[in-house]
Short mmCIF file of C-alpha atoms and ligand atoms in Angstrom, two decimals:
data_model
loop_
_atom_site.label_atom_id
_atom_site.label_comp_id
_atom_site.label_asym_id
_atom_site.label_seq_id
_atom_site.Cartn_x
_atom_site.Cartn_y
_atom_site.Cartn_z
CA MET A 207 121.20 -44.46 -65.93
CA THR A 208 121.67 -47.92 -64.41
CA TRP A 209 121.34 -51.24 -66.12
CA HIS A 210 121.37 -54.79 -64.77
CA PRO A 211 122.28 -57.23 -67.56
CA GLU A 212 120.70 -60.09 -65.66
CA ALA A 213 117.38 -58.29 -65.07
CA VAL A 214 116.42 -56.79 -68.43
CA PRO A 215 112.94 -55.51 -69.39
CA ASP A 216 110.35 -57.99 -70.56
CA ALA A 217 110.42 -58.41 -74.35
CA HIS A 218 107.39 -60.63 -74.96
CA GLY A 219 105.62 -59.57 -78.15
CA ASN A 220 108.83 -58.22 -79.71
CA THR A 221 110.39 -59.72 -82.81
CA VAL A 222 114.17 -59.40 -83.10
CA VAL A 223 116.42 -60.36 -86.01
CA VAL A 224 120.11 -60.95 -85.29
CA THR A 225 122.57 -61.31 -88.16
CA GLY A 226 125.50 -63.69 -87.62
CA ALA A 227 123.68 -65.23 -84.66
CA ASN A 228 125.23 -68.70 -84.62
CA ALA A 229 128.38 -67.72 -82.70
CA GLY A 230 129.98 -65.11 -80.48
CA VAL A 231 128.25 -61.87 -79.52
CA GLY A 232 125.37 -62.56 -81.92
CA TYR A 233 124.62 -65.94 -80.36
CA PHE A 234 124.67 -64.65 -76.80
CA ALA A 235 122.61 -61.58 -77.68
CA SER A 236 120.05 -63.94 -79.26
CA GLU A 237 120.03 -66.14 -76.17
CA GLN A 238 119.62 -63.17 -73.80
CA LEU A 239 116.87 -61.61 -75.92
CA ALA A 240 115.05 -64.96 -76.07
CA ALA A 241 115.37 -65.25 -72.28
CA ALA A 242 113.73 -61.81 -72.03
CA GLY A 243 110.78 -63.19 -74.00
CA ALA A 244 111.45 -61.85 -77.50
CA HIS A 245 110.83 -63.95 -80.58
CA VAL A 246 114.35 -64.17 -82.01
CA VAL A 247 115.19 -64.87 -85.65
CA LEU A 248 118.76 -66.07 -86.12
CA ALA A 249 119.92 -64.93 -89.58
CA CYS A 250 122.92 -67.09 -90.47
CA ARG A 251 124.78 -68.24 -93.59
CA SER A 252 125.19 -71.90 -92.53
CA GLN A 253 122.04 -73.91 -91.93
CA GLU A 254 123.97 -76.44 -89.84
CA ARG A 255 125.52 -73.80 -87.56
CA ALA A 256 122.18 -71.98 -87.30
CA GLU A 257 120.43 -75.19 -86.22
CA ALA A 258 123.11 -75.86 -83.61
CA ALA A 259 122.55 -72.34 -82.21
CA VAL A 260 118.74 -72.68 -82.22
CA SER A 261 119.03 -76.04 -80.38
CA ALA A 262 121.45 -74.53 -77.86
CA ILE A 263 119.06 -71.67 -77.08
CA ARG A 264 116.12 -74.07 -76.71
CA ARG A 265 118.23 -76.21 -74.33
CA ARG A 266 119.41 -73.27 -72.25
CA VAL A 267 116.25 -71.12 -72.26
CA PRO A 268 113.12 -73.16 -71.52
CA GLY A 269 110.19 -71.92 -73.59
CA ALA A 270 112.40 -69.83 -75.92
CA SER A 271 110.74 -68.65 -79.13
CA VAL A 272 113.47 -68.89 -81.78
CA GLU A 273 113.86 -69.74 -85.45
CA ALA A 274 116.58 -69.56 -88.09
CA THR A 275 116.55 -67.85 -91.47
CA PRO A 276 119.21 -68.01 -94.19
CA LEU A 277 121.39 -64.91 -94.69
CA ASP A 278 124.86 -64.43 -96.13
CA VAL A 279 125.51 -60.71 -95.76
CA SER A 280 128.26 -60.77 -98.41
CA ASP A 281 125.87 -62.14 -101.05
CA HIS A 282 123.56 -59.59 -102.72
CA ALA A 283 120.89 -62.16 -103.66
CA SER A 284 120.91 -63.75 -100.22
CA VAL A 285 120.41 -60.34 -98.58
CA ALA A 286 117.55 -59.54 -100.97
CA GLY A 287 115.92 -62.91 -100.17
CA ALA A 288 116.27 -62.41 -96.40
CA ALA A 289 114.81 -58.89 -96.67
CA ALA A 290 111.85 -60.15 -98.71
CA ALA A 291 111.14 -62.71 -95.97
CA LEU A 292 111.35 -59.97 -93.31
CA LEU A 293 108.82 -57.86 -95.20
CA GLU A 294 106.28 -60.65 -94.81
CA ARG A 295 106.40 -60.31 -91.02
CA GLU A 296 103.84 -58.30 -89.16
CA ARG A 297 106.48 -56.49 -87.11
CA LEU A 298 110.21 -56.12 -86.58
CA ASP A 299 111.10 -54.44 -83.31
CA VAL A 300 114.86 -54.79 -83.47
CA LEU A 301 117.24 -55.39 -86.36
CA LEU A 302 120.61 -56.26 -84.83
CA LEU A 303 123.38 -55.84 -87.41
CA ASN A 304 126.04 -58.04 -85.84
CA ALA A 305 127.49 -60.40 -88.48
CA GLY A 306 131.09 -59.69 -89.24
CA ILE A 307 134.50 -60.88 -90.28
CA VAL A 308 136.61 -60.19 -87.20
CA HIS A 309 139.81 -61.90 -88.35
CA ALA A 310 140.14 -60.44 -91.83
CA PRO A 311 141.95 -62.54 -94.46
CA ALA A 312 145.68 -61.85 -94.92
CA ASP A 313 145.15 -61.15 -98.64
CA ARG A 314 142.51 -58.93 -100.20
CA ALA A 315 139.44 -60.89 -101.32
CA VAL A 316 136.29 -59.69 -103.07
CA ASP A 317 132.62 -60.68 -103.13
CA ALA A 318 130.74 -61.65 -106.32
CA ARG A 319 130.17 -57.95 -107.16
CA GLY A 320 133.88 -57.12 -106.81
CA ASN A 321 133.61 -55.33 -103.47
CA GLU A 322 136.35 -55.91 -100.89
CA LEU A 323 135.08 -58.79 -98.75
CA VAL A 324 135.42 -57.32 -95.25
CA LEU A 325 133.68 -54.08 -96.28
CA SER A 326 131.04 -56.17 -98.04
CA THR A 327 130.41 -58.41 -95.02
CA ASN A 328 130.67 -55.85 -92.24
CA VAL A 329 128.90 -52.93 -93.92
CA LEU A 330 127.47 -53.28 -97.43
CA GLY A 331 125.22 -56.29 -96.76
CA HIS A 332 123.78 -54.63 -93.66
CA PHE A 333 123.23 -51.38 -95.60
CA GLN A 334 121.29 -53.28 -98.26
CA LEU A 335 119.35 -55.34 -95.69
CA THR A 336 118.32 -52.25 -93.71
CA ALA A 337 117.26 -50.34 -96.83
CA LEU A 338 115.09 -53.21 -98.01
CA ALA A 339 113.64 -54.02 -94.57
CA LEU A 340 112.69 -50.40 -93.81
CA PRO A 341 108.92 -50.85 -94.46
CA VAL A 342 108.51 -53.51 -91.75
CA LEU A 343 110.50 -51.40 -89.28
CA GLU A 344 108.35 -48.39 -90.19
CA ARG A 345 105.15 -50.24 -89.35
CA THR A 346 106.51 -51.33 -85.92
CA PRO A 347 106.14 -48.59 -83.29
CA GLY A 348 109.48 -47.73 -81.63
CA ALA A 349 111.59 -50.05 -83.81
CA ARG A 350 115.38 -50.02 -83.39
CA ILE A 351 118.34 -50.77 -85.59
CA VAL A 352 121.50 -51.66 -83.66
CA THR A 353 124.89 -51.58 -85.42
CA LEU A 354 128.05 -53.20 -84.10
CA GLY A 355 131.00 -50.82 -84.12
CA SER A 356 134.35 -51.38 -82.45
CA LEU A 357 137.12 -49.89 -80.34
CA ALA A 358 139.21 -50.37 -83.50
CA THR A 359 137.62 -47.11 -84.71
CA LEU A 360 139.89 -45.29 -82.22
CA LEU A 361 143.04 -46.70 -83.73
CA ALA A 362 142.84 -46.18 -87.49
CA ARG A 363 142.63 -43.50 -90.16
CA PHE A 364 139.67 -43.34 -92.53
CA PRO A 365 140.68 -42.36 -96.07
CA LEU A 366 137.37 -41.89 -97.86
CA ASP A 367 138.93 -42.37 -101.27
CA ASP A 368 140.26 -45.82 -100.36
CA LEU A 369 137.43 -47.77 -98.74
CA GLN A 370 138.00 -50.70 -101.12
CA LEU A 371 141.72 -50.87 -100.21
CA ASP A 372 142.68 -51.55 -103.79
CA GLY A 373 146.49 -51.79 -103.72
CA SER A 374 146.76 -50.79 -100.04
CA TYR A 375 145.13 -53.77 -98.32
CA THR A 376 146.16 -55.09 -94.92
CA SER A 377 143.90 -57.22 -92.75
CA TRP A 378 144.02 -54.65 -89.93
CA LYS A 379 143.09 -51.74 -92.23
CA ALA A 380 140.24 -53.77 -93.73
CA TYR A 381 138.75 -54.56 -90.32
CA ALA A 382 139.27 -51.12 -88.76
CA GLN A 383 137.98 -49.21 -91.80
CA SER A 384 134.93 -51.47 -92.05
CA LYS A 385 134.06 -50.78 -88.42
CA ILE A 386 134.53 -47.02 -88.87
CA ALA A 387 132.22 -47.19 -91.91
CA ALA A 388 129.71 -49.25 -89.89
CA GLN A 389 129.58 -46.62 -87.13
CA VAL A 390 129.35 -43.79 -89.68
CA PHE A 391 126.42 -45.65 -91.24
CA GLY A 392 124.66 -46.12 -87.88
CA PHE A 393 124.91 -42.43 -86.93
CA GLU A 394 124.05 -41.13 -90.41
CA LEU A 395 121.09 -43.52 -90.51
CA ASP A 396 119.79 -41.99 -87.30
CA ARG A 397 120.11 -38.43 -88.68
CA ARG A 398 118.17 -39.48 -91.77
CA LEU A 399 115.48 -41.27 -89.74
CA ARG A 400 115.04 -38.10 -87.62
CA ALA A 401 114.86 -35.92 -90.73
CA ALA A 402 112.17 -38.21 -92.15
CA GLY A 403 110.21 -38.14 -88.87
CA ALA A 404 110.40 -41.94 -88.64
CA ASP A 405 109.62 -43.70 -85.35
CA ILE A 406 112.79 -45.80 -85.66
CA ALA A 407 116.00 -45.33 -83.67
CA SER A 408 119.47 -46.23 -84.93
CA VAL A 409 121.84 -47.05 -82.07
CA VAL A 410 125.55 -47.88 -82.32
CA VAL A 411 127.36 -50.16 -79.86
CA HIS A 412 130.74 -51.81 -79.30
CA PRO A 413 131.25 -54.95 -77.16
CA GLY A 414 134.69 -53.99 -75.76
CA TYR A 415 137.26 -56.75 -76.04
CA SER A 416 135.37 -60.05 -75.88
CA THR A 417 137.15 -63.35 -76.54
CA SER A 418 135.87 -66.89 -77.05
CA GLY A 419 138.38 -68.34 -74.57
CA ARG A 420 136.66 -66.33 -71.83
CA THR A 421 133.18 -67.43 -72.97
CA PRO A 422 131.13 -70.41 -71.72
CA GLY A 423 131.57 -73.54 -73.85
CA ILE A 424 128.44 -74.50 -75.80
CA ARG A 425 128.30 -77.46 -78.18
CA GLY A 426 128.27 -76.31 -81.83
CA VAL A 427 128.50 -72.64 -80.80
CA ASN A 428 131.66 -72.01 -78.78
CA GLN A 429 134.25 -74.74 -78.43
CA PRO A 430 137.67 -73.11 -77.99
CA SER A 431 140.73 -75.36 -77.64
CA LYS A 432 142.56 -75.69 -74.30
CA VAL A 433 145.40 -73.62 -75.72
CA LYS A 434 142.98 -70.84 -76.75
CA ARG A 435 141.36 -70.90 -73.30
CA PHE A 436 144.79 -70.64 -71.65
CA ALA A 437 145.98 -67.82 -73.92
CA ASP A 438 142.74 -65.83 -73.61
CA ASN A 439 142.72 -66.22 -69.83
CA LEU A 440 146.17 -64.63 -69.65
CA GLN A 441 144.43 -61.44 -70.81
CA ALA A 442 141.61 -61.74 -68.28
CA ALA A 443 142.39 -58.38 -66.64
CA TRP A 444 141.19 -56.43 -69.68
CA THR A 445 138.95 -58.85 -71.56
CA GLN A 446 135.57 -60.48 -71.07
CA GLY A 447 133.53 -63.32 -72.55
CA LYS A 448 131.32 -62.76 -75.59
CA ASP A 449 128.34 -63.48 -73.33
CA HIS A 450 129.21 -60.25 -71.50
CA GLY A 451 130.02 -58.44 -74.76
CA ALA A 452 126.45 -59.26 -75.82
CA TRP A 453 125.08 -57.27 -72.89
CA VAL A 454 125.74 -54.08 -74.88
CA PRO A 455 123.58 -54.78 -77.96
CA VAL A 456 120.92 -56.26 -75.65
CA ARG A 457 120.77 -53.00 -73.72
CA ALA A 458 120.61 -51.06 -77.00
CA ALA A 459 117.70 -53.27 -78.02
CA LEU A 460 115.67 -53.16 -74.81
CA ASP A 461 116.49 -50.20 -72.58
CA PRO A 462 113.58 -47.71 -72.78
CA GLU A 463 116.03 -44.87 -71.98
CA VAL A 464 118.20 -45.51 -75.03
CA ARG A 465 117.67 -43.01 -77.86
CA GLY A 466 118.51 -42.89 -81.55
CA GLY A 467 122.10 -41.72 -82.09
CA ASP A 468 123.30 -43.14 -78.74
CA PHE A 469 126.62 -44.96 -78.55
CA LEU A 470 127.02 -47.67 -75.91
CA GLY A 471 129.94 -49.83 -74.78
CA PRO A 472 131.22 -51.60 -71.65
CA ARG A 473 131.67 -49.28 -68.64
CA TRP A 474 135.41 -50.07 -68.33
CA VAL A 475 135.97 -49.59 -72.08
CA THR A 476 137.06 -53.17 -72.85
CA LYS A 477 134.80 -54.92 -70.31
CA GLY A 478 131.95 -54.38 -67.92
CA VAL A 479 128.25 -53.59 -67.84
CA PRO A 480 126.94 -51.49 -70.74
CA ALA A 481 127.02 -47.71 -70.40
CA ARG A 482 127.12 -44.66 -72.64
CA ALA A 483 130.45 -44.41 -74.49
CA LEU A 484 132.28 -41.82 -76.55
CA ALA A 485 132.30 -42.34 -80.33
CA THR A 486 135.13 -40.86 -82.42
CA PRO A 487 134.39 -37.45 -83.99
CA THR A 488 134.95 -38.95 -87.48
CA THR A 489 132.17 -41.49 -87.04
CA ARG A 490 129.74 -38.77 -85.90
CA ASP A 491 130.75 -36.24 -88.57
CA ARG A 492 127.84 -35.14 -90.80
CA ALA A 493 129.97 -34.48 -93.89
CA VAL A 494 131.69 -37.86 -93.55
CA GLY A 495 128.26 -39.44 -93.08
CA GLU A 496 126.90 -37.90 -96.26
CA ARG A 497 129.91 -38.97 -98.33
CA VAL A 498 129.98 -42.52 -96.93
CA TRP A 499 126.23 -42.90 -97.54
CA ALA A 500 126.75 -42.13 -101.23
CA LEU A 501 129.64 -44.61 -101.42
CA LEU A 502 127.60 -47.32 -99.70
CA GLU A 503 124.78 -46.78 -102.19
CA GLU A 504 127.25 -47.00 -105.07
CA TYR A 505 129.13 -50.11 -103.83
CA SER A 506 126.07 -52.02 -102.64
CA GLY A 507 124.01 -51.13 -105.72
CA GLN A 508 121.21 -50.32 -103.29
CA ARG A 509 119.48 -46.95 -103.18
CA PHE A 510 118.44 -46.19 -99.61
CA PRO A 511 115.00 -44.57 -99.51
CA LEU A 512 115.92 -41.91 -96.91
CA GLY A 513 117.19 -38.43 -97.71
CA ARG A 514 118.39 -35.77 -95.29
N1 LIG B 834 134.60 -59.75 -80.01
C1 LIG B 834 135.01 -58.51 -79.88
O1 LIG B 834 135.83 -58.18 -79.00
C2 LIG B 834 134.49 -57.45 -80.79
C3 LIG B 834 135.01 -56.16 -80.63
C4 LIG B 834 134.50 -55.14 -81.43
C5 LIG B 834 133.50 -55.39 -82.33
N2 LIG B 834 133.02 -56.65 -82.47
C6 LIG B 834 131.97 -56.87 -83.48
O2 LIG B 834 130.96 -57.72 -82.96
C7 LIG B 834 130.43 -58.53 -84.01
C8 LIG B 834 130.49 -59.98 -83.59
O3 LIG B 834 131.85 -60.29 -83.30
P1 LIG B 834 132.22 -61.70 -82.61
O4 LIG B 834 133.45 -61.46 -81.81
O5 LIG B 834 131.04 -62.29 -81.99
O6 LIG B 834 132.63 -62.52 -83.91
P2 LIG B 834 132.52 -64.09 -84.21
O7 LIG B 834 132.51 -64.87 -82.93
O8 LIG B 834 133.59 -64.38 -85.21
O9 LIG B 834 131.08 -64.24 -84.88
C9 LIG B 834 130.83 -63.62 -86.10
C10 LIG B 834 129.47 -64.06 -86.60
O10 LIG B 834 129.26 -63.41 -87.88
C11 LIG B 834 128.91 -64.41 -88.82
N3 LIG B 834 129.29 -64.07 -90.19
C12 LIG B 834 130.51 -63.84 -90.72
N4 LIG B 834 130.42 -63.63 -92.05
C13 LIG B 834 129.10 -63.73 -92.37
C14 LIG B 834 128.36 -63.63 -93.58
N5 LIG B 834 128.97 -63.38 -94.75
N6 LIG B 834 127.02 -63.77 -93.54
C15 LIG B 834 126.38 -64.03 -92.36
N7 LIG B 834 127.03 -64.17 -91.19
C16 LIG B 834 128.37 -64.02 -91.19
C17 LIG B 834 129.64 -65.66 -88.35
O11 LIG B 834 129.05 -66.79 -88.95
P3 LIG B 834 129.92 -68.08 -89.42
O12 LIG B 834 129.99 -68.97 -88.23
O13 LIG B 834 129.13 -68.62 -90.53
O14 LIG B 834 131.28 -67.57 -89.84
C18 LIG B 834 129.38 -65.57 -86.85
O15 LIG B 834 128.10 -66.03 -86.54
C19 LIG B 834 131.24 -58.20 -85.26
O16 LIG B 834 130.53 -57.26 -86.03
C20 LIG B 834 132.50 -57.58 -84.71
O17 LIG B 834 133.12 -56.69 -85.61
C21 LIG B 834 133.50 -57.69 -81.72
#
């Protein structure tokens, strides 16, 4: 299975939605998918940052078909509004669940519903969005849902009775647990889609270790300081730019050989061209998947219309 990130399949006629698309991996995935010919919808919480990203793609990809739509994944009403807008579309070929808090706050914070903010942003909003957008994915032959996991899943425990980290919060635990829950969601979603006989694949990816100081500078999108560039370049041996990190979700979106339940990451673990990768047993575990699904329904207040 070979893949050339700079020669991807043609995507004309496909509609792709990318959450958190104004910066980082989400921006570069949007740019690369637009360059492949897809119509790309950048779902972002700041109109100003979304417009900067749309302008950057139009500048860098002549003829790009792109638009922005408002979405704050930590806000229940915003997610419901974005999903309602998606349902009005004729098709949705790829839903790329990328938005995330990567540098979690030092102190525990909560969203308006009282859910821990990193869990809310990195998992609950995407769970709600996917549940509500299911009908448009169902009417698009061969649709895909791509979830961003992380290498952090290798390095942390996953206590199912403490997903909200009430009394036990640290920023590292919040990030790592949210990414474990995101991967569990992606794999459980695929099992449920198979059980329902749906023509939708759920694929999980991780972008290795991708830093902004190793990423091309783009006005309004990626403007790291000289100090950040210097510090990030000291780690060049085992890191890559977010433009290269984006190769992984782009492959998950476009490679005809990718199947539901696949897990992809950079070939050299933290960097490199996308290849199949090994997900932790916990994130693939059926019993964990079933339990987490119930917790996600409870915390998000969103019933997901897919049984086992
Ligand atoms: N970079 C890595 O090495 C790495 C490794 C493993 C996994 N990942 C995963 O890859 C994804 C992207 O990471 P990144 O490095 O590209 O991060 P990033 O550069 O910090 O970009 C994160 C994006 O998510 C958006 N976002 C954050 N909170 C949001 C909210 N409530 N609603 C809507 N959008 C929101 C941000 O928008 P604003 O500009 O509005 O904040 C931004 O566009 C994340 O899911 C992350 O966990 C990254």
